[in-house]
Every structure is written in C-alpha cells, then in structure tokens.
Amino acid sequence: MKDYCVLYFCDEGLHVETCFSMASLAKFASESLEIVFLQQGYSKALPQTLIDYIVSRGHRVVVEEFNASEIRGVNVSNPDFGKNGITNTAFGKVDAINTLIDDYRWIFYLDGDILFLGDPKFSSITGFNQPIAACLDLAESSGYWNASFFENCKENQRSSEYFNSGFLCVNSAVWRLINVKECYLQNVQKHSDECPYILHCNCFDQCPLNMTFDGRWAILTPSLNVQRCVLHTRLWDKALMRHYTGGRHKFLPILRRRCDRREYRLLCEISSVCDHSTGIRFYDWGLSNFLNRIRRWKVVKVMNEYVDSLL
C-alpha cells in the first residue's frame, strides 16, 4: 500500500478547469505527488504539454475513465437540482474515493475548481484518527447567508461544524472500517426529504456527507480551502488554495472584477502548459477587481471579521 495520492474526479464539463488545477498544484507542491484523475463518463487525454510539465516538477499523473455506481441509484426530485454548478457527478465522489482506499493510506480529494497559489504540504496534514479532515464551509458556518443555520442544527441535533467537501483528506483505514458509502447513500435519501441544515437546500451532495460524519472529522486551517464567498478578504488574498464554489463560472474565463494580479499571473503562466486560453484579451492589472472590492465592502468587512476569528 502506498502512502498517499491526490484524487481529482469530474465530468467533462469541468475538464479544462481540472487541468489548470493540476498544473497549479504541480507548480507549487514541494513534495513528489501521485495524481489520479478519474473522468466520470468520458475519456479525454491530457495535453502532452501538461503531462510533461507535471513530470518535470517531480510528480506522476494517472488518468482513467470512471463510472460511479451510485449516480445511477440516486433519485433527486428537487427542482433546484442542477443549479449552482451541482451535477449528478457530485454523488460519485464517495464511490471514486472507495476505489482507492485499498491502494493508499491517505487520499487527498480535490474538486477541479480549486486553484493553488502556494504549497499545500499535504504530508503535514496526515496522522489524524478521524475518517476525514476538511475545512469549514465558510458560507454556511459564518451564518451570513443562512441566518437559521445554527438554529436548524440545534433543532435537528446535528453538529454545527459543517465542512466544505471540495477538499478532503481521507484516512483510508477508518473510512473503510465505518463503511462510509452505505451510510452516505442512506443520508442522500434522507436529505431528499428534508435537509437538517439549510432551508430550501441545494447542497445535494455536501449535506449528506456532513450528515454522514456529523462532527466526527478533523478541522484544517481555512487557508487550505478558501471558498469564493470570501472573495476580496484578507484570507482570499493570501490563500494557498482558492476554491471557486457555486455557480457555473469558475476561474476561467478570467473575469476582471474577480481576478487579482496574483491569480492573473498564475493563469497566464500555466495556460500554455494546459494548451488553453485564459479567455481574456485585455487585463487592467487589478483595477476592476479593486473597484469591485470597494463595491462589496459591507460583505467583505463582515467576512473579514469572521475569518479572523478562525485564525
């Protein structure tokens, strides 16, 4: 059994972003990584320039087509399904992890809409006794967009320590021992009837995962999964990993109002490696982003105060 790997799992709709994510990871990771890319329901080769770049940085990448079994068995009748970038592929995350738990002691699962801007130092995260380690979901845990979140948790006897499932470190031995997949599928069905966290919920995969672990997980520093809800905050500015949660627009194509100079330089650098355009002809070197930060000053102030309380 090998020590650990990095797992990407996505459908074709997020293929390009996942390539950029892998390139950014390869650029900053100081440790030699084994990257496993499982392609849900499609098969598409990585650009040779990207493969060569990953190898040149001391890493290895394996690409395989994959079909997650639980996708065929989940019935979601909620009319909001499909909004905010959530697709059927989301339900296959547990199945994808299950295929690797006999091969690696630790699995670092990553959504393809995560962009690295620093060294994550994955090996320093391992060693915990819980089934997973993750970062708080900043939108829900702040209570800013969901004022009833903590009341709902108390009423439904659920832990208010609610994680974002875009970055998970999996302890394979414990994951296997507690049979996560069976429990997760039961919670998917329970969640389709009523969400214990969010009124009018559209977090169809993330809530059942939180129901499955319900506070039995290790909390990581927020800088390892800085979600888009804290855009323009100090935490976003110095993030090691920026996670473009929600919506169908990720970090590509570049939007001037959301892209700072740090991110722009990175995307331009790795675009040639990924053999794909950044989708922008003219960049105003952060002016639009700065003006957007001023326009959003109220929410930025609130979220700055919240994330500062976590550090």
Short mmCIF file of C-alpha atoms in Angstrom, two decimals:
data_model
loop_
_atom_site.label_atom_id
_atom_site.label_comp_id
_atom_site.label_asym_id
_atom_site.label_seq_id
_atom_site.Cartn_x
_atom_site.Cartn_y
_atom_site.Cartn_z
CA MET A 1 0.00 0.00 0.00
CA LYS A 2 1.30 3.44 -0.95
CA ASP A 3 1.35 6.38 1.43
CA TYR A 4 -0.95 8.89 -0.29
CA CYS A 5 -2.29 10.23 -3.57
CA VAL A 6 -4.17 13.24 -4.88
CA LEU A 7 -7.55 12.41 -6.41
CA TYR A 8 -9.42 14.50 -8.95
CA PHE A 9 -12.88 13.35 -10.04
CA CYS A 10 -15.02 15.29 -12.50
CA ASP A 11 -17.20 15.08 -15.59
CA GLU A 12 -16.29 16.58 -18.95
CA GLY A 13 -17.85 19.93 -18.06
CA LEU A 14 -15.01 20.68 -15.64
CA HIS A 15 -12.17 19.10 -17.63
CA VAL A 16 -10.33 22.29 -18.58
CA GLU A 17 -10.52 23.76 -15.07
CA THR A 18 -9.22 20.49 -13.64
CA CYS A 19 -6.24 20.63 -15.99
CA PHE A 20 -5.44 24.14 -14.73
CA SER A 21 -5.87 22.97 -11.15
CA MET A 22 -3.41 20.12 -11.67
CA ALA A 23 -0.91 22.46 -13.31
CA SER A 24 -1.11 24.90 -10.40
CA LEU A 25 -0.68 22.04 -7.92
CA ALA A 26 2.31 20.70 -9.82
CA LYS A 27 3.87 24.17 -9.83
CA PHE A 28 3.69 24.77 -6.08
CA ALA A 29 3.84 21.32 -4.44
CA SER A 30 7.30 20.70 -3.00
CA GLU A 31 6.59 17.03 -2.33
CA SER A 32 6.52 14.39 -5.06
CA LEU A 33 2.86 13.61 -5.73
CA GLU A 34 0.93 10.81 -7.39
CA ILE A 35 -2.10 12.40 -9.05
CA VAL A 36 -5.07 10.19 -10.00
CA PHE A 37 -7.59 11.79 -12.36
CA LEU A 38 -10.86 9.83 -12.68
CA GLN A 39 -13.02 11.07 -15.55
CA GLN A 40 -16.70 10.47 -14.91
CA GLY A 41 -18.41 9.07 -18.02
CA TYR A 42 -15.88 10.34 -20.52
CA SER A 43 -12.34 9.73 -21.72
CA LYS A 44 -10.14 12.63 -22.76
CA ALA A 45 -6.37 12.72 -22.89
CA LEU A 46 -4.47 15.43 -21.06
CA PRO A 47 -2.40 17.78 -23.22
CA GLN A 48 1.08 16.32 -23.61
CA THR A 49 2.48 19.67 -22.50
CA LEU A 50 0.63 19.31 -19.20
CA ILE A 51 1.84 15.74 -18.67
CA ASP A 52 5.42 16.80 -19.42
CA TYR A 53 5.10 19.73 -17.03
CA ILE A 54 3.74 17.57 -14.18
CA VAL A 55 6.57 15.05 -14.68
CA SER A 56 9.19 17.82 -14.89
CA ARG A 57 8.06 19.06 -11.48
CA GLY A 58 8.71 15.61 -9.98
CA HIS A 59 5.12 14.29 -9.96
CA ARG A 60 3.22 11.46 -11.64
CA VAL A 61 -0.28 11.51 -13.13
CA VAL A 62 -2.67 8.64 -13.93
CA VAL A 63 -5.83 9.29 -15.99
CA GLU A 64 -8.70 6.78 -16.12
CA GLU A 65 -12.31 6.75 -17.26
CA PHE A 66 -14.69 6.04 -14.39
CA ASN A 67 -18.38 5.35 -13.84
CA ALA A 68 -19.62 5.86 -10.31
CA SER A 69 -22.26 3.29 -9.35
CA GLU A 70 -24.30 5.45 -7.01
CA ILE A 71 -25.05 8.01 -9.71
CA ARG A 72 -27.45 5.54 -11.26
CA GLY A 73 -29.18 4.84 -7.95
CA VAL A 74 -29.83 8.35 -6.64
CA ASN A 75 -33.21 9.94 -7.22
CA VAL A 76 -33.26 13.71 -6.78
CA SER A 77 -36.64 15.31 -7.36
CA ASN A 78 -35.81 18.78 -6.01
CA PRO A 79 -36.38 21.34 -8.81
CA ASP A 80 -33.25 23.24 -7.73
CA PHE A 81 -31.02 20.30 -8.70
CA GLY A 82 -28.58 21.32 -11.41
CA LYS A 83 -28.33 24.91 -10.21
CA ASN A 84 -25.18 26.40 -8.63
CA GLY A 85 -22.97 24.05 -10.62
CA ILE A 86 -24.19 20.87 -8.87
CA THR A 87 -24.48 17.87 -11.22
CA ASN A 88 -25.03 14.12 -10.83
CA THR A 89 -21.26 13.66 -10.76
CA ALA A 90 -21.22 15.12 -7.25
CA PHE A 91 -22.78 11.93 -5.89
CA GLY A 92 -19.92 9.84 -7.29
CA LYS A 93 -17.29 11.38 -5.02
CA VAL A 94 -17.64 8.67 -2.37
CA ASP A 95 -17.52 5.93 -4.98
CA ALA A 96 -14.36 7.42 -6.51
CA ILE A 97 -12.66 7.53 -3.11
CA ASN A 98 -13.75 3.94 -2.40
CA THR A 99 -11.85 2.68 -5.44
CA LEU A 100 -8.55 3.90 -3.96
CA ILE A 101 -8.81 3.14 -0.22
CA ASP A 102 -7.11 -0.25 -0.64
CA ASP A 103 -4.18 1.29 -2.52
CA TYR A 104 -3.36 4.38 -0.44
CA ARG A 105 -3.28 5.07 3.29
CA TRP A 106 -4.34 8.69 2.71
CA ILE A 107 -6.30 10.19 -0.17
CA PHE A 108 -6.45 13.91 -0.86
CA TYR A 109 -9.64 14.53 -2.79
CA LEU A 110 -9.83 17.80 -4.76
CA ASP A 111 -12.59 19.45 -6.77
CA GLY A 112 -11.41 20.60 -10.17
CA ASP A 113 -12.37 24.23 -9.47
CA ILE A 114 -9.59 24.67 -6.91
CA LEU A 115 -6.62 26.81 -7.89
CA PHE A 116 -3.34 26.51 -5.98
CA LEU A 117 -1.33 29.62 -5.16
CA GLY A 118 1.06 28.07 -2.65
CA ASP A 119 2.48 24.80 -1.39
CA PRO A 120 -0.21 22.75 0.43
CA LYS A 121 2.37 20.47 2.13
CA PHE A 122 -0.04 17.55 2.12
CA SER A 123 2.15 15.21 4.18
CA SER A 124 1.86 17.54 7.19
CA ILE A 125 -1.93 17.01 7.24
CA THR A 126 -1.91 13.22 7.71
CA GLY A 127 -1.83 11.39 11.05
CA PHE A 128 -5.29 12.17 12.44
CA ASN A 129 -7.62 9.44 13.76
CA GLN A 130 -10.93 10.64 12.28
CA PRO A 131 -12.21 9.33 8.91
CA ILE A 132 -11.60 12.67 7.17
CA ALA A 133 -10.03 16.08 7.62
CA ALA A 134 -11.56 19.11 5.90
CA CYS A 135 -12.08 22.87 6.10
CA LEU A 136 -15.18 24.64 7.34
CA ASP A 137 -17.70 25.72 4.74
CA LEU A 138 -17.26 29.46 5.20
CA ALA A 139 -20.62 30.47 3.70
CA GLU A 140 -22.70 28.26 5.99
CA SER A 141 -20.55 28.36 9.12
CA SER A 142 -20.47 32.15 9.11
CA GLY A 143 -24.28 32.31 9.22
CA TYR A 144 -24.15 35.36 6.95
CA TRP A 145 -26.18 33.88 4.09
CA ASN A 146 -28.11 31.40 6.21
CA ALA A 147 -29.19 33.05 9.46
CA SER A 148 -31.12 29.96 10.60
CA PHE A 149 -28.17 27.56 10.15
CA PHE A 150 -27.24 27.22 13.83
CA GLU A 151 -30.87 27.04 14.93
CA ASN A 152 -31.53 24.29 12.38
CA CYS A 153 -28.50 22.31 13.59
CA LYS A 154 -29.67 22.55 17.20
CA GLU A 155 -33.26 21.62 16.35
CA ASN A 156 -32.19 18.59 14.29
CA GLN A 157 -29.43 17.56 16.71
CA ARG A 158 -26.69 18.00 14.15
CA SER A 159 -23.19 19.36 14.69
CA SER A 160 -22.77 22.95 13.51
CA GLU A 161 -19.21 22.10 12.46
CA TYR A 162 -20.09 21.90 8.77
CA PHE A 163 -17.33 21.27 6.22
CA ASN A 164 -16.90 22.07 2.55
CA SER A 165 -16.45 18.84 0.60
CA GLY A 166 -14.30 20.30 -2.19
CA PHE A 167 -11.11 19.33 -0.37
CA LEU A 168 -10.98 16.21 1.79
CA CYS A 169 -8.12 14.28 3.33
CA VAL A 170 -9.32 10.71 3.76
CA ASN A 171 -7.98 8.28 6.34
CA SER A 172 -8.47 5.10 4.31
CA ALA A 173 -8.36 2.66 7.24
CA VAL A 174 -11.09 4.44 9.21
CA TRP A 175 -13.14 5.21 6.08
CA ARG A 176 -13.20 1.51 5.25
CA LEU A 177 -13.96 0.49 8.85
CA ILE A 178 -17.11 2.61 9.20
CA ASN A 179 -18.46 1.76 5.70
CA VAL A 180 -18.90 5.36 4.58
CA LYS A 181 -20.56 4.56 1.27
CA GLU A 182 -23.57 2.75 2.76
CA CYS A 183 -24.16 5.48 5.34
CA TYR A 184 -23.75 8.22 2.73
CA LEU A 185 -26.33 6.73 0.38
CA GLN A 186 -28.82 6.44 3.24
CA ASN A 187 -28.26 10.11 4.06
CA VAL A 188 -28.71 11.13 0.42
CA GLN A 189 -32.20 9.66 0.58
CA LYS A 190 -32.94 11.27 3.97
CA HIS A 191 -31.72 14.63 2.65
CA SER A 192 -34.02 14.41 -0.36
CA ASP A 193 -36.92 14.52 2.12
CA GLU A 194 -35.57 17.26 4.39
CA CYS A 195 -32.23 18.99 4.97
CA PRO A 196 -31.29 19.34 8.65
CA TYR A 197 -29.05 22.34 7.95
CA ILE A 198 -30.50 24.58 5.24
CA LEU A 199 -34.00 25.65 4.28
CA HIS A 200 -34.64 25.23 0.53
CA CYS A 201 -31.32 23.41 0.28
CA ASN A 202 -29.48 22.72 -2.98
CA CYS A 203 -26.31 21.22 -1.44
CA PHE A 204 -27.37 17.75 -2.56
CA ASP A 205 -24.03 16.02 -2.03
CA GLN A 206 -22.32 18.11 0.63
CA CYS A 207 -25.10 17.97 3.22
CA PRO A 208 -25.37 14.15 3.12
CA LEU A 209 -21.59 13.97 3.60
CA ASN A 210 -21.86 16.22 6.64
CA MET A 211 -24.74 14.08 7.91
CA THR A 212 -22.53 11.02 7.48
CA PHE A 213 -19.63 12.35 9.56
CA ASP A 214 -21.66 14.76 11.77
CA GLY A 215 -18.78 16.41 13.62
CA ARG A 216 -16.52 13.34 13.52
CA TRP A 217 -13.86 14.98 11.38
CA ALA A 218 -10.63 16.93 11.84
CA ILE A 219 -10.75 20.67 11.11
CA LEU A 220 -8.00 22.05 8.86
CA THR A 221 -6.79 25.62 8.58
CA PRO A 222 -9.12 27.69 6.35
CA SER A 223 -6.26 28.69 4.02
CA LEU A 224 -6.33 25.17 2.55
CA ASN A 225 -9.81 25.67 1.11
CA VAL A 226 -10.67 29.36 0.75
CA GLN A 227 -14.08 29.47 -0.89
CA ARG A 228 -15.33 32.16 -3.23
CA CYS A 229 -17.78 33.53 -0.63
CA VAL A 230 -14.80 35.29 1.00
CA LEU A 231 -13.62 36.90 -2.23
CA HIS A 232 -11.67 40.14 -1.61
CA THR A 233 -11.00 39.34 2.05
CA ARG A 234 -7.54 39.10 3.60
CA LEU A 235 -7.90 35.31 3.70
CA TRP A 236 -8.62 35.21 -0.04
CA ASP A 237 -5.62 37.44 -0.74
CA LYS A 238 -3.15 35.09 0.99
CA ALA A 239 -4.88 31.76 0.27
CA LEU A 240 -2.89 28.65 -0.56
CA MET A 241 -5.93 27.17 -2.34
CA ARG A 242 -8.77 29.22 -3.84
CA HIS A 243 -11.96 27.27 -4.34
CA TYR A 244 -14.43 28.65 -6.89
CA THR A 245 -17.53 27.23 -5.26
CA GLY A 246 -21.05 27.71 -6.58
CA GLY A 247 -22.20 28.85 -9.98
CA ARG A 248 -21.06 27.67 -13.35
CA HIS A 249 -18.34 30.29 -13.76
CA LYS A 250 -15.05 29.27 -12.19
CA PHE A 251 -11.62 30.90 -12.59
CA LEU A 252 -11.96 30.53 -16.39
CA PRO A 253 -12.56 32.54 -18.42
CA ILE A 254 -10.92 35.33 -16.43
CA LEU A 255 -13.30 37.97 -15.14
CA ARG A 256 -11.51 41.24 -14.40
CA ARG A 257 -13.74 42.09 -11.44
CA ARG A 258 -12.77 38.88 -9.62
CA CYS A 259 -9.20 38.23 -10.78
CA ASP A 260 -6.36 39.91 -8.90
CA ARG A 261 -2.84 40.27 -10.27
CA ARG A 262 -1.57 37.26 -8.33
CA GLU A 263 -4.13 34.96 -9.92
CA TYR A 264 -3.80 36.56 -13.36
CA ARG A 265 -0.05 35.93 -13.50
CA LEU A 266 -0.53 32.29 -12.48
CA LEU A 267 -3.29 31.60 -15.03
CA CYS A 268 -1.27 33.20 -17.84
CA GLU A 269 1.78 31.14 -16.87
CA ILE A 270 0.01 27.78 -16.88
CA SER A 271 -2.31 28.45 -19.84
CA SER A 272 0.41 27.43 -22.30
CA VAL A 273 1.05 24.27 -20.28
CA CYS A 274 -2.66 23.42 -20.41
CA ASP A 275 -2.89 24.36 -24.10
CA HIS A 276 -5.94 26.53 -23.42
CA SER A 277 -6.65 30.25 -23.47
CA THR A 278 -7.50 32.23 -20.34
CA GLY A 279 -10.36 33.79 -22.31
CA ILE A 280 -9.25 37.40 -21.87
CA ARG A 281 -7.59 39.78 -24.31
CA PHE A 282 -7.00 42.77 -22.07
CA TYR A 283 -6.33 42.83 -18.34
CA ASP A 284 -6.49 46.09 -16.41
CA TRP A 285 -3.96 44.90 -13.80
CA GLY A 286 -6.44 44.65 -10.97
CA LEU A 287 -8.35 47.93 -11.34
CA SER A 288 -11.75 46.27 -11.90
CA ASN A 289 -11.05 43.85 -9.07
CA PHE A 290 -10.15 46.75 -6.76
CA LEU A 291 -13.31 48.67 -7.64
CA ASN A 292 -15.39 45.53 -7.11
CA ARG A 293 -13.79 45.11 -3.69
CA ILE A 294 -14.93 48.63 -2.78
CA ARG A 295 -18.44 47.94 -4.10
CA ARG A 296 -18.66 44.83 -1.89
CA TRP A 297 -17.21 46.50 1.22
CA LYS A 298 -20.06 45.53 3.54
CA VAL A 299 -19.87 41.79 2.96
CA VAL A 300 -16.05 41.94 2.83
CA LYS A 301 -15.97 43.61 6.24
CA VAL A 302 -18.27 41.01 7.78
CA MET A 303 -16.37 38.08 6.30
CA ASN A 304 -13.01 39.55 7.29
CA GLU A 305 -14.20 39.66 10.89
CA TYR A 306 -15.50 36.09 10.65
CA VAL A 307 -12.37 34.53 9.12
CA ASP A 308 -10.13 36.45 11.53
CA SER A 309 -11.99 34.72 14.36
CA LEU A 310 -10.99 31.34 12.90
CA LEU A 311 -7.28 32.06 12.70
#
